mmCIF file of C-alpha atoms in Angstrom:
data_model
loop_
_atom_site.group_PDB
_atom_site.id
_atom_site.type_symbol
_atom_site.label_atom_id
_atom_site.label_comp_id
_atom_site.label_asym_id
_atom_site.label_seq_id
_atom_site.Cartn_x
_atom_site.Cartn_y
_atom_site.Cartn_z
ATOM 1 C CA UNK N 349 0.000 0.000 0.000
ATOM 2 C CA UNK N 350 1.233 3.847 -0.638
ATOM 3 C CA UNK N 351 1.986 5.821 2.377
ATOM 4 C CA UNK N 352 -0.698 7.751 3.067
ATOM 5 C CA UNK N 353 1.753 11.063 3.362
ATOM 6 C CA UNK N 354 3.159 10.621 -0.394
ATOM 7 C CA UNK N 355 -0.049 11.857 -1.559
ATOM 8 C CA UNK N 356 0.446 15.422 0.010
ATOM 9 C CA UNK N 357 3.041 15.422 -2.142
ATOM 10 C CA UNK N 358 2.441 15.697 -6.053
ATOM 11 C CA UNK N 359 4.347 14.149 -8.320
ATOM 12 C CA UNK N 360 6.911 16.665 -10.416
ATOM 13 C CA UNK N 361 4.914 15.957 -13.864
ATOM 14 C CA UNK N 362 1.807 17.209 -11.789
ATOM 15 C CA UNK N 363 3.728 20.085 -10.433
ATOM 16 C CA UNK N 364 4.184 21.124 -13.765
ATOM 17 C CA UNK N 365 0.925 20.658 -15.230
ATOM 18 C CA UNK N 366 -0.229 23.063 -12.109
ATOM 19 C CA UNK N 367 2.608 25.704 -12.358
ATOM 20 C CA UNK N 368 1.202 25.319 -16.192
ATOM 21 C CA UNK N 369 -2.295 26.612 -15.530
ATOM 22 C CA UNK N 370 -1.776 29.978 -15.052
ATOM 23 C CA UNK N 371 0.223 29.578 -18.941
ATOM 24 C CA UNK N 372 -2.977 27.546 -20.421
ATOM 25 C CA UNK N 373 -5.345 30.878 -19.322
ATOM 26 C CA UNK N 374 -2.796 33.417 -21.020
ATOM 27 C CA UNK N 375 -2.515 31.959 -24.315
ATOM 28 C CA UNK N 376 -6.480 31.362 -24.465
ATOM 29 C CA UNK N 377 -7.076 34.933 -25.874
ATOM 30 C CA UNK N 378 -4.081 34.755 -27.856
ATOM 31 C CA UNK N 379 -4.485 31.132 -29.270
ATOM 32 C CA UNK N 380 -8.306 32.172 -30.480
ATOM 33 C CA UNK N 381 -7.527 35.129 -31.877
ATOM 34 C CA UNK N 382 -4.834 33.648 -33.371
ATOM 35 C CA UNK N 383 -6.944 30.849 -35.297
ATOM 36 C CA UNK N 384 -9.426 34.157 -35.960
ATOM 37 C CA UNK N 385 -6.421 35.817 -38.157
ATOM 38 C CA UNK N 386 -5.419 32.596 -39.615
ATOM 39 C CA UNK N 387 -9.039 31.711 -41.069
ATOM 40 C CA UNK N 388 -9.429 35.628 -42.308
ATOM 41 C CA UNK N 389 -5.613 35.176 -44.085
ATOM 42 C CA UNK N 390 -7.225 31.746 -45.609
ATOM 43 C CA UNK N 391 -5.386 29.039 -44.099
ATOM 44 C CA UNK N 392 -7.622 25.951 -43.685
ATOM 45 C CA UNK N 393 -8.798 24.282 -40.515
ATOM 46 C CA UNK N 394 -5.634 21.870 -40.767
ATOM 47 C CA UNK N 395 -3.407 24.394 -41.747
ATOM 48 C CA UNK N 396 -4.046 26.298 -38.938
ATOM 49 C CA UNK N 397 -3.548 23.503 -35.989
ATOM 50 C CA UNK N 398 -0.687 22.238 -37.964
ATOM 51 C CA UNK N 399 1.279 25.704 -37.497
ATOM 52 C CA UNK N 400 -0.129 25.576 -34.132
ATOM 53 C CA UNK N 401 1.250 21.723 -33.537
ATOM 54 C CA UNK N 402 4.300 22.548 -34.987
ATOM 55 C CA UNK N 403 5.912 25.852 -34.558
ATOM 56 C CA UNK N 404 3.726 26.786 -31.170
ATOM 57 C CA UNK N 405 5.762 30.326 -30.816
ATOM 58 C CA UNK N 406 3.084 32.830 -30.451
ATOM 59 C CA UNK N 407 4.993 35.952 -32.166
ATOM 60 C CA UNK N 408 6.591 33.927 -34.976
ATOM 61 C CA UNK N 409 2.890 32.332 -36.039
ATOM 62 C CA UNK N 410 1.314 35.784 -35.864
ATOM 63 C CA UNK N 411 4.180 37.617 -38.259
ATOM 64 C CA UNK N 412 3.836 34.858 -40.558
ATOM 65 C CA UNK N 413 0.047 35.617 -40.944
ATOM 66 C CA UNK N 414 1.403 39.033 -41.505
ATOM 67 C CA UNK N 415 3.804 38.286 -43.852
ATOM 68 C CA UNK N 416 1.313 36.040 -45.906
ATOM 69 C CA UNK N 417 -1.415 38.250 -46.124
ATOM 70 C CA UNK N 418 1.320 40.981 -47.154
ATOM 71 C CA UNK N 419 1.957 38.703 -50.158
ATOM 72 C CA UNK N 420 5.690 37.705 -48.841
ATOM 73 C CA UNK N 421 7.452 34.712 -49.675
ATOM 74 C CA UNK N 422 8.361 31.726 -47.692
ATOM 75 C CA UNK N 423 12.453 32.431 -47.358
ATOM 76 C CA UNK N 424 11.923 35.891 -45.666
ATOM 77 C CA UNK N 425 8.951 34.509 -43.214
ATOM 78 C CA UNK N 426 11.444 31.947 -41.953
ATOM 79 C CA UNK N 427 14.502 33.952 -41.368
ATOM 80 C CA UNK N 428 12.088 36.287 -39.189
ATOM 81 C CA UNK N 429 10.635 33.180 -37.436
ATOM 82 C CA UNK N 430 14.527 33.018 -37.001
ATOM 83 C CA UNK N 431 15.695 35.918 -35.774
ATOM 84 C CA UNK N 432 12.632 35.928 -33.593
ATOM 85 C CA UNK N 433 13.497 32.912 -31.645
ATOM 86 C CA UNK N 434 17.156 33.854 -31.197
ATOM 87 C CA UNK N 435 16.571 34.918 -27.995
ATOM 88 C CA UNK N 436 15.938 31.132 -27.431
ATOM 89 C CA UNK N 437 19.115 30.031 -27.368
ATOM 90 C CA UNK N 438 19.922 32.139 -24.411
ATOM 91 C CA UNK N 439 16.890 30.437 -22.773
ATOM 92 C CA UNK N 440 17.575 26.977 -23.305
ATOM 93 C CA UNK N 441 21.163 27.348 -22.349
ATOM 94 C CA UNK N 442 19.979 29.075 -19.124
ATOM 95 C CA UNK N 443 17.613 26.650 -18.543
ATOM 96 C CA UNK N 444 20.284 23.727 -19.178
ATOM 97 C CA UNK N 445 22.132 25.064 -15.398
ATOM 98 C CA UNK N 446 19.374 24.457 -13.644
ATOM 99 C CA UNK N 447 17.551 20.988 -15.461
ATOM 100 C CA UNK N 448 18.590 17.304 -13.591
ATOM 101 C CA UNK N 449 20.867 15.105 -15.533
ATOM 102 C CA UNK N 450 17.873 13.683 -17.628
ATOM 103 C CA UNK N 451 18.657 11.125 -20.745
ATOM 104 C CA UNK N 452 19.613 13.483 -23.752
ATOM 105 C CA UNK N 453 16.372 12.362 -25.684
ATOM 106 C CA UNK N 454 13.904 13.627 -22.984
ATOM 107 C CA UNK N 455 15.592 17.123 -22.741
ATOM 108 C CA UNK N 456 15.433 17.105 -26.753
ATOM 109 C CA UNK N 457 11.843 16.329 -26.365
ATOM 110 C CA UNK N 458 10.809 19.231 -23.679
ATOM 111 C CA UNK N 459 13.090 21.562 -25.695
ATOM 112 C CA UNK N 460 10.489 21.674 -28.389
ATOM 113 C CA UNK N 461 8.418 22.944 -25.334
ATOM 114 C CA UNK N 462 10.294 26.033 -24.482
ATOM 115 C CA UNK N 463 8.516 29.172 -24.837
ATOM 116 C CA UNK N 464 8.615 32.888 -23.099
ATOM 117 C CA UNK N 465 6.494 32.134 -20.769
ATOM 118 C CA UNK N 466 6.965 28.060 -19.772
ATOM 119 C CA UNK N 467 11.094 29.002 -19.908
ATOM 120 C CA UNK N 468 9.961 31.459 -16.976
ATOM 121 C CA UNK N 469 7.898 29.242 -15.291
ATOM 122 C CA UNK N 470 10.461 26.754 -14.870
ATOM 123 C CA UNK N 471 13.719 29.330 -14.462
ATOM 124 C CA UNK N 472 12.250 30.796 -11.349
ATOM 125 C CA UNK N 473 10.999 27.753 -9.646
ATOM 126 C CA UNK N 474 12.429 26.613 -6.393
ATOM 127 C CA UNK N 475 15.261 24.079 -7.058
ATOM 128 C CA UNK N 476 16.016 22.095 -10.146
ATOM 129 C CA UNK N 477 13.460 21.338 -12.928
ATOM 130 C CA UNK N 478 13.447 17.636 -14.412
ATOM 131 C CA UNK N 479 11.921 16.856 -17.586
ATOM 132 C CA UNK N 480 8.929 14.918 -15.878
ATOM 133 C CA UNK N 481 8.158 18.807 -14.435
ATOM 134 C CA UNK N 482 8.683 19.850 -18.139
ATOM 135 C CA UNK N 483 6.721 17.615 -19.412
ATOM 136 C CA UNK N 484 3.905 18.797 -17.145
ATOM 137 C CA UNK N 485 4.329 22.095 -17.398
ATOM 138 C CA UNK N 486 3.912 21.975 -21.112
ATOM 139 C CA UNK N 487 1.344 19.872 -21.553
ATOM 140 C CA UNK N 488 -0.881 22.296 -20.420
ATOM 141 C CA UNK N 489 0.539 25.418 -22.388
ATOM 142 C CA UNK N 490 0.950 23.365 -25.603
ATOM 143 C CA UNK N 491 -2.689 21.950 -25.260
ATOM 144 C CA UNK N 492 -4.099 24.922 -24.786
ATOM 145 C CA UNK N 493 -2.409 26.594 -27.696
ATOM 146 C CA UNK N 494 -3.487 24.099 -29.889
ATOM 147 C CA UNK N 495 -6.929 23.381 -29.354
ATOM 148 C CA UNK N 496 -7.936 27.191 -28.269
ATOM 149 C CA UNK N 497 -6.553 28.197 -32.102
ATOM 150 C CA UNK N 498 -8.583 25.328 -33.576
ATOM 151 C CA UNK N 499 -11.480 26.851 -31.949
ATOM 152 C CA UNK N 500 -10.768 30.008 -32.732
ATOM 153 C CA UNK N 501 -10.650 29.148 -36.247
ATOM 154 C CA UNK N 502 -13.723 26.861 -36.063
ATOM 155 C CA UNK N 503 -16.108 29.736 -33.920
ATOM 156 C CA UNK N 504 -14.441 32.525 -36.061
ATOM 157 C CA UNK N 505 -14.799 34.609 -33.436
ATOM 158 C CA UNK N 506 -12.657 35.562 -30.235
ATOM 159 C CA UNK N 507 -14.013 36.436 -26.658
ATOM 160 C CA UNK N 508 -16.318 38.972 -26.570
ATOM 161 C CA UNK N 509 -14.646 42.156 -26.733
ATOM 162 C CA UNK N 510 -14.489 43.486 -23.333
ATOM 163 C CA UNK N 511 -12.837 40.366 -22.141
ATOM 164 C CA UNK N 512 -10.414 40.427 -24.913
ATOM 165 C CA UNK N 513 -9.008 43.484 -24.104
ATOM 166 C CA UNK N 514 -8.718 42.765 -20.122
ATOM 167 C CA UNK N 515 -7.017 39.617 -20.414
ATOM 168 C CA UNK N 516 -4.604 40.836 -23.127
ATOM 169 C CA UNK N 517 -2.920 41.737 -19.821
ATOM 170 C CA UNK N 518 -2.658 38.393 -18.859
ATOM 171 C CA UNK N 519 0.708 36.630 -19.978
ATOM 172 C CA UNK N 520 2.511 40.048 -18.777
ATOM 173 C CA UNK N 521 0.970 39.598 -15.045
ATOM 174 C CA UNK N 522 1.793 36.222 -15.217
ATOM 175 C CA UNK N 523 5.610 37.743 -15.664
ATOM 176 C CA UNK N 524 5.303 39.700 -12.987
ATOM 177 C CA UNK N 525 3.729 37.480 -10.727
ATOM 178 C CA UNK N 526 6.804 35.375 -11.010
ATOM 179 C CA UNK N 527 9.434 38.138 -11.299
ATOM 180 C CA UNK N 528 8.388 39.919 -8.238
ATOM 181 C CA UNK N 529 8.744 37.401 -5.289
ATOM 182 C CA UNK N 530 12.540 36.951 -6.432
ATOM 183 C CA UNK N 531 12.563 40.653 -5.451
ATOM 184 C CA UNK N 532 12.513 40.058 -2.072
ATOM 185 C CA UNK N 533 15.158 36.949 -1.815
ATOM 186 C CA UNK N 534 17.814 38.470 -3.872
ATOM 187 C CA UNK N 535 18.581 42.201 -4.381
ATOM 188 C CA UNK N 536 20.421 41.719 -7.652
ATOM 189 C CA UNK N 537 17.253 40.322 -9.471
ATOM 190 C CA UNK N 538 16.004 43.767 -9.365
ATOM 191 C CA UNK N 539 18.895 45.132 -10.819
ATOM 192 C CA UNK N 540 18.637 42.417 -13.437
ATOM 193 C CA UNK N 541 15.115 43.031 -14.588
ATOM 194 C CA UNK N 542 15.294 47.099 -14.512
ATOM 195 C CA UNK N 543 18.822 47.231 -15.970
ATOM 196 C CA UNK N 544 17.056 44.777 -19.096
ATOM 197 C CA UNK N 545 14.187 46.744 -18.938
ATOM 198 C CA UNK N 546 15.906 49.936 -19.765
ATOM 199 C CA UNK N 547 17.630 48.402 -22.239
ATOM 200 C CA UNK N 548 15.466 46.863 -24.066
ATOM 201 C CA UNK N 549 13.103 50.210 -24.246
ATOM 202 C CA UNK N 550 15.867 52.154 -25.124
ATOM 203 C CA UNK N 551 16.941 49.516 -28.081
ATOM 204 C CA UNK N 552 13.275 49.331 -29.583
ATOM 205 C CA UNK N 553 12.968 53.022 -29.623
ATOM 206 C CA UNK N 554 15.664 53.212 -31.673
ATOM 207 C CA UNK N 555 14.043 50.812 -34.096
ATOM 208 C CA UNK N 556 16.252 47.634 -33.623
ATOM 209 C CA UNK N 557 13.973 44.690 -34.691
ATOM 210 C CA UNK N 558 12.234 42.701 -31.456
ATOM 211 C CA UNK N 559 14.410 39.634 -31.944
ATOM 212 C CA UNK N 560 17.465 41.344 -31.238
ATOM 213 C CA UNK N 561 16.671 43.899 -28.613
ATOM 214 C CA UNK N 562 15.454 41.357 -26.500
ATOM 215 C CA UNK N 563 18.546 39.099 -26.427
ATOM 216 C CA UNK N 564 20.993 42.349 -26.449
ATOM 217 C CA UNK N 565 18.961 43.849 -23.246
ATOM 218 C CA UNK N 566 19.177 40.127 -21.271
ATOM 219 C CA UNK N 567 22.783 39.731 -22.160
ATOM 220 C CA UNK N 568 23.921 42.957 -21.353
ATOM 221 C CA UNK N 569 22.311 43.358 -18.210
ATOM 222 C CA UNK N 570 22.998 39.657 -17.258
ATOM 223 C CA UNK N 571 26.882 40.341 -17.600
ATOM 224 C CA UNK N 572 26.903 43.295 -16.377
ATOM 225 C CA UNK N 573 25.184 42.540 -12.591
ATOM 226 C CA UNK N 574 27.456 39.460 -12.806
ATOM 227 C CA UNK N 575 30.415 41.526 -13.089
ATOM 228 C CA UNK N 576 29.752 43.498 -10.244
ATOM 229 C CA UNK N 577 28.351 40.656 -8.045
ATOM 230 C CA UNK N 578 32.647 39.439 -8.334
ATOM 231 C CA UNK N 579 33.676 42.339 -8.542
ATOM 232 C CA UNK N 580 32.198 43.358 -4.634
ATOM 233 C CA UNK N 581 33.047 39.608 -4.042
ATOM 234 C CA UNK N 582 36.697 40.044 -4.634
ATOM 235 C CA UNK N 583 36.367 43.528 -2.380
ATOM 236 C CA UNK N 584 34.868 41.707 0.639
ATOM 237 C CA UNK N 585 37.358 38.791 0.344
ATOM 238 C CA UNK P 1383 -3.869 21.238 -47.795
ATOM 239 C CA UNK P 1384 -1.557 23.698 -49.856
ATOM 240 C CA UNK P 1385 1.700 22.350 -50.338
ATOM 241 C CA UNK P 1386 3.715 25.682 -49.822
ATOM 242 C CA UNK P 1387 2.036 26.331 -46.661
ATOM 243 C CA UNK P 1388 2.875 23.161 -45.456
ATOM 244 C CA UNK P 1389 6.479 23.692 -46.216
ATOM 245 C CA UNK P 1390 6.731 26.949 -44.599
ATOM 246 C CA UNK P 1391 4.832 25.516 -41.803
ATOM 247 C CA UNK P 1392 7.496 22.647 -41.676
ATOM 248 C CA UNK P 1393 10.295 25.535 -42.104
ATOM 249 C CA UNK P 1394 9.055 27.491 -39.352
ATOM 250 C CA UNK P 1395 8.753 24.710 -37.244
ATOM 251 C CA UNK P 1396 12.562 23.717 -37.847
ATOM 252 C CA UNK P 1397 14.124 27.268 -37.077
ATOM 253 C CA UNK P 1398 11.891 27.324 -33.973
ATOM 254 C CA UNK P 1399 13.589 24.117 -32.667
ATOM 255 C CA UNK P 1400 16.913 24.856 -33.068
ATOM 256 C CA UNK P 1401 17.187 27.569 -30.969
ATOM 257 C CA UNK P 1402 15.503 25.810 -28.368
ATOM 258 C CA UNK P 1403 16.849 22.253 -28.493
ATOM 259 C CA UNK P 1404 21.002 23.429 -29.028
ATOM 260 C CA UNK P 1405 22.021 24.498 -26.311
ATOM 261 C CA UNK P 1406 19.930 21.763 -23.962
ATOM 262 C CA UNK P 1407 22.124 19.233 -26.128
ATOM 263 C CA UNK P 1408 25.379 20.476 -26.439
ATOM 264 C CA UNK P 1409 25.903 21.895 -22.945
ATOM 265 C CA UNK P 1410 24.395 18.216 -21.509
ATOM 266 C CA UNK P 1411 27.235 17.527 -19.248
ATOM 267 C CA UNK P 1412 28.911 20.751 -19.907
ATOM 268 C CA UNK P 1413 30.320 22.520 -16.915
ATOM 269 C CA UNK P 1414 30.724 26.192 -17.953
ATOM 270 C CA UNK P 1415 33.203 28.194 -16.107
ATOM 271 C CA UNK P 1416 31.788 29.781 -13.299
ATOM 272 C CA UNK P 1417 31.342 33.421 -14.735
ATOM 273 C CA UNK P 1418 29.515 32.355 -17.699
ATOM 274 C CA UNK P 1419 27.388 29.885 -15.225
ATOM 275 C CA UNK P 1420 26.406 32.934 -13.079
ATOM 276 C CA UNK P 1421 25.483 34.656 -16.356
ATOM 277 C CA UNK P 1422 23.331 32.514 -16.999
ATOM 278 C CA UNK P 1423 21.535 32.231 -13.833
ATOM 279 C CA UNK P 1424 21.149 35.894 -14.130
ATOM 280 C CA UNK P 1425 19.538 35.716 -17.682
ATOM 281 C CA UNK P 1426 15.722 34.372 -16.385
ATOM 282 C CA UNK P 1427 15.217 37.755 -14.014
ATOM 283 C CA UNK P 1428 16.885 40.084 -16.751
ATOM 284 C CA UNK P 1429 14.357 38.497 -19.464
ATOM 285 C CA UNK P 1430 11.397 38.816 -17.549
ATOM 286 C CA UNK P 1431 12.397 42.543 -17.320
ATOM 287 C CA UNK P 1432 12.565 42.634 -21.161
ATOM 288 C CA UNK P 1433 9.406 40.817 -21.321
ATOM 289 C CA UNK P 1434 7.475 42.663 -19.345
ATOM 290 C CA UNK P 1435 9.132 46.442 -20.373
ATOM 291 C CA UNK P 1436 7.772 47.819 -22.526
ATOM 292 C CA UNK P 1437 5.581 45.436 -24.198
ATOM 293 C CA UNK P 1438 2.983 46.051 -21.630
ATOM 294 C CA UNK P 1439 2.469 49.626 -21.787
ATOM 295 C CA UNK P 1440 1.418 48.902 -25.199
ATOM 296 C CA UNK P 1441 -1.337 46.493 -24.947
ATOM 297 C CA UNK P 1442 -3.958 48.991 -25.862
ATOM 298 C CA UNK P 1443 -4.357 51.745 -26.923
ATOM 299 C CA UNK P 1444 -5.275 53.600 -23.813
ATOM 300 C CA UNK P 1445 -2.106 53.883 -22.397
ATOM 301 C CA UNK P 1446 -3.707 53.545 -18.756
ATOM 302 C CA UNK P 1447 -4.731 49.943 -19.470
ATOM 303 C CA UNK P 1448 -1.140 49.349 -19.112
ATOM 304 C CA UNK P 1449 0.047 51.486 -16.469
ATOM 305 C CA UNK P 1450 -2.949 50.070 -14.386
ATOM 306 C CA UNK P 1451 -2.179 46.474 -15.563
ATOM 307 C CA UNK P 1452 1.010 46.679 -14.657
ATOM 308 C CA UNK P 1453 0.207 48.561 -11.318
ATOM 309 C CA UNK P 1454 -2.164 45.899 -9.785
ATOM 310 C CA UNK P 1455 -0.262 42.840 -10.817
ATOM 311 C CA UNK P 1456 2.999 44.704 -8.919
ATOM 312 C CA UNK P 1457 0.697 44.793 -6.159
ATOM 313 C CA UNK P 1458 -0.996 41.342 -6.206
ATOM 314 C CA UNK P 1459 2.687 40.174 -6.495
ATOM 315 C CA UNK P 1460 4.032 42.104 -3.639
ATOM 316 C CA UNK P 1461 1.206 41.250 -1.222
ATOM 317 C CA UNK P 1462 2.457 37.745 -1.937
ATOM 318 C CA UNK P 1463 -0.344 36.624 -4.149
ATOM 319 C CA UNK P 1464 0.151 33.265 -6.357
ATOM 320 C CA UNK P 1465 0.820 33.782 -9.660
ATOM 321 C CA UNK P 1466 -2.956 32.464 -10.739
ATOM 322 C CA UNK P 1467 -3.955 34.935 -8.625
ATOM 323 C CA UNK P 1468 -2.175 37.893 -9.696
ATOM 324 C CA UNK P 1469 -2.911 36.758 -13.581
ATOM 325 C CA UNK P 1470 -6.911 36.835 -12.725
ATOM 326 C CA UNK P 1471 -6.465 39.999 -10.236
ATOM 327 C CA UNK P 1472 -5.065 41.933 -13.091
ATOM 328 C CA UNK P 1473 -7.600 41.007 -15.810
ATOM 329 C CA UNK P 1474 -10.196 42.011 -13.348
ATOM 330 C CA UNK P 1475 -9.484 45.260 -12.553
ATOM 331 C CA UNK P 1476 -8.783 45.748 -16.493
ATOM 332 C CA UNK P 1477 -12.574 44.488 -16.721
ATOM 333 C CA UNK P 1478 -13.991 46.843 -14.297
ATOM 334 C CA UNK P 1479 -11.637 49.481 -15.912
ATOM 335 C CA UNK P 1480 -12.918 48.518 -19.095
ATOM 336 C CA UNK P 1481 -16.317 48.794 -18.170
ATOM 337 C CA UNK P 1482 -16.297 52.446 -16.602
#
């Protein structure tokens, strides 16, 4: 018989799938309106889950609608898609220092699963994340993704418009709800976040595209605090 | 199905995986030296900072949907709210914004 106890304690894929929950609401508005856009650009039904299935980056799938409907062709579409997810790479090798010593094919698998929001999700959670957690944690955001754009595309319709607007506020309070809490257990993370913040406003008011202004305001801020965190080390020692 | 959608679909898809699957891979079993490790245990707080500013200010048109977005979920977070909590917090007082 199972201890009693153990069931107070969930298992890490369900930890996931619960952390994910708060993901699966935010890209509800996004993943209907996206299926919306993707009938009125005339993708079909399977066309549209299959981008959805596939690619499941937000951004990337709505500047390819763009991009089609603007007539572009298919080279240009995927070098944006490209530069776009750039700021990936810095993600999944972040990610890497904190994930368990998983078989290589599991953290191949969950890689697919790396987005803005689950990479947060998992990067501030207490401790180490293993791919069962991974797993978990994207199950929900990738369902949700995919079957809210099929029914966007299949209603034709979004949320009612009030609603729409209101919860287009959602994925960004869902960044700050994790972002904050680190506030209060380690000074530098607020350095971190406002120095990248800066940044990154300063960079897109110049014009540089998204994809890059992102990965320039992470990296620069991320070397920078981590410079001085040695640098005050080496003054206390 | 149209066959140059499904390419670019299939395209999309590959460029979208790389980025995401590399470093996971290569780095398995890599130990980086230990600036370049506290880099990167830096990077999730500095994106979240470029996630969240300025994208958010944008959201609508009315710039105060953002500012007041932004201001409740700071607060939800602060008081030590879950993150569900802040997410549905926010989008409420957006709704009752939206609705005056």
């Amino acid at each position: 018989m199972e201890p009693i106890l153990a069931t107070n304690k969930l298992s890490p894929f369900r930890q996931g799938a619960q952390a994910g929950i708060s993901i699966a609401i935010g890209y509800m508005p996004i993943a209907l309106t996206f299926g919306l856009l993707a009938k009125t650009t005339g993708l079909t039904f399977l066309e549209t889950v299959m981008m959805s299935m596939i690619v499941f980056a937000g951004a990337s799938q709505y500047i390819a609608l763009n991009l089609l409907s603007l007539g572009t062709g298919t080279f240009e579409i995927v070098l944006t898609t490209f530069v776009l997810n750039i700021r990936h790479f810095l993600m999944s090798a972040s990610l890497n220092e904190k994930a368990e010593s998983d078989e290589l094919w599991k953290k191949a698998l969950y890689a697919f699963g790396i987005t803005d929001e689950t990479f947060s999700v998992a990067a501030t959670k207490e401790g180490t994340v293993n791919a069962s957690y991974m797993f978990g944690l994207i199950a929900l955001s990738y369902g949700s993704w995919v079957v809210n754009s099929g029914i966007g595309h299949l209603v034709g319709a979004s949320l009612p418009q009030s609603l729409q607007t209101s919860m287009s506020v959602a994925l960004y309070a869902m960044f700050i709800g994790l972002l904050v809490p680190s506030f209060k257990k380690q000074r530098k993370t607020m350095w971190l976040a406002g120095l990248a913040a800066m940044i990154n406003s300063v960079l897109l008011f110049f014009h540089m595209p998204k994809g890059w202004a992102i990965v320039v305001a992470t990296l620069v801020s991320a070397v920078l605090v981590q410079y001085a965190v040695n640098e005050r080390e080496r003054e206390d020692a | 199905m149209h066959s140059g959608i499904v390419l670019l679909i299939l395209a999309m898809g590959l460029v979208t995986y790389i980025p995401r699957m590399l470093p996971l891979v290569v780095f398995h079993r890599v130990q980086l030296p230990p600036f370049w490790q506290g880099v990167l245990k830096n990077v999730p707080y500095a994106t979240l900072g470029a996630l969240i500013v300025p994208g958010i200010f944008f959201i609508q048109d009315d710039k105060w949907f953002g500012v007041l977005g932004f201001t409740s979920a700071v607060l939800a977070a602060w008081l030590g709210a879950n993150v569900i909590v802040v997410v549905l917090a926010s989008v409420a007082v957006l709704s009752l914004y939206a609705l005056m």
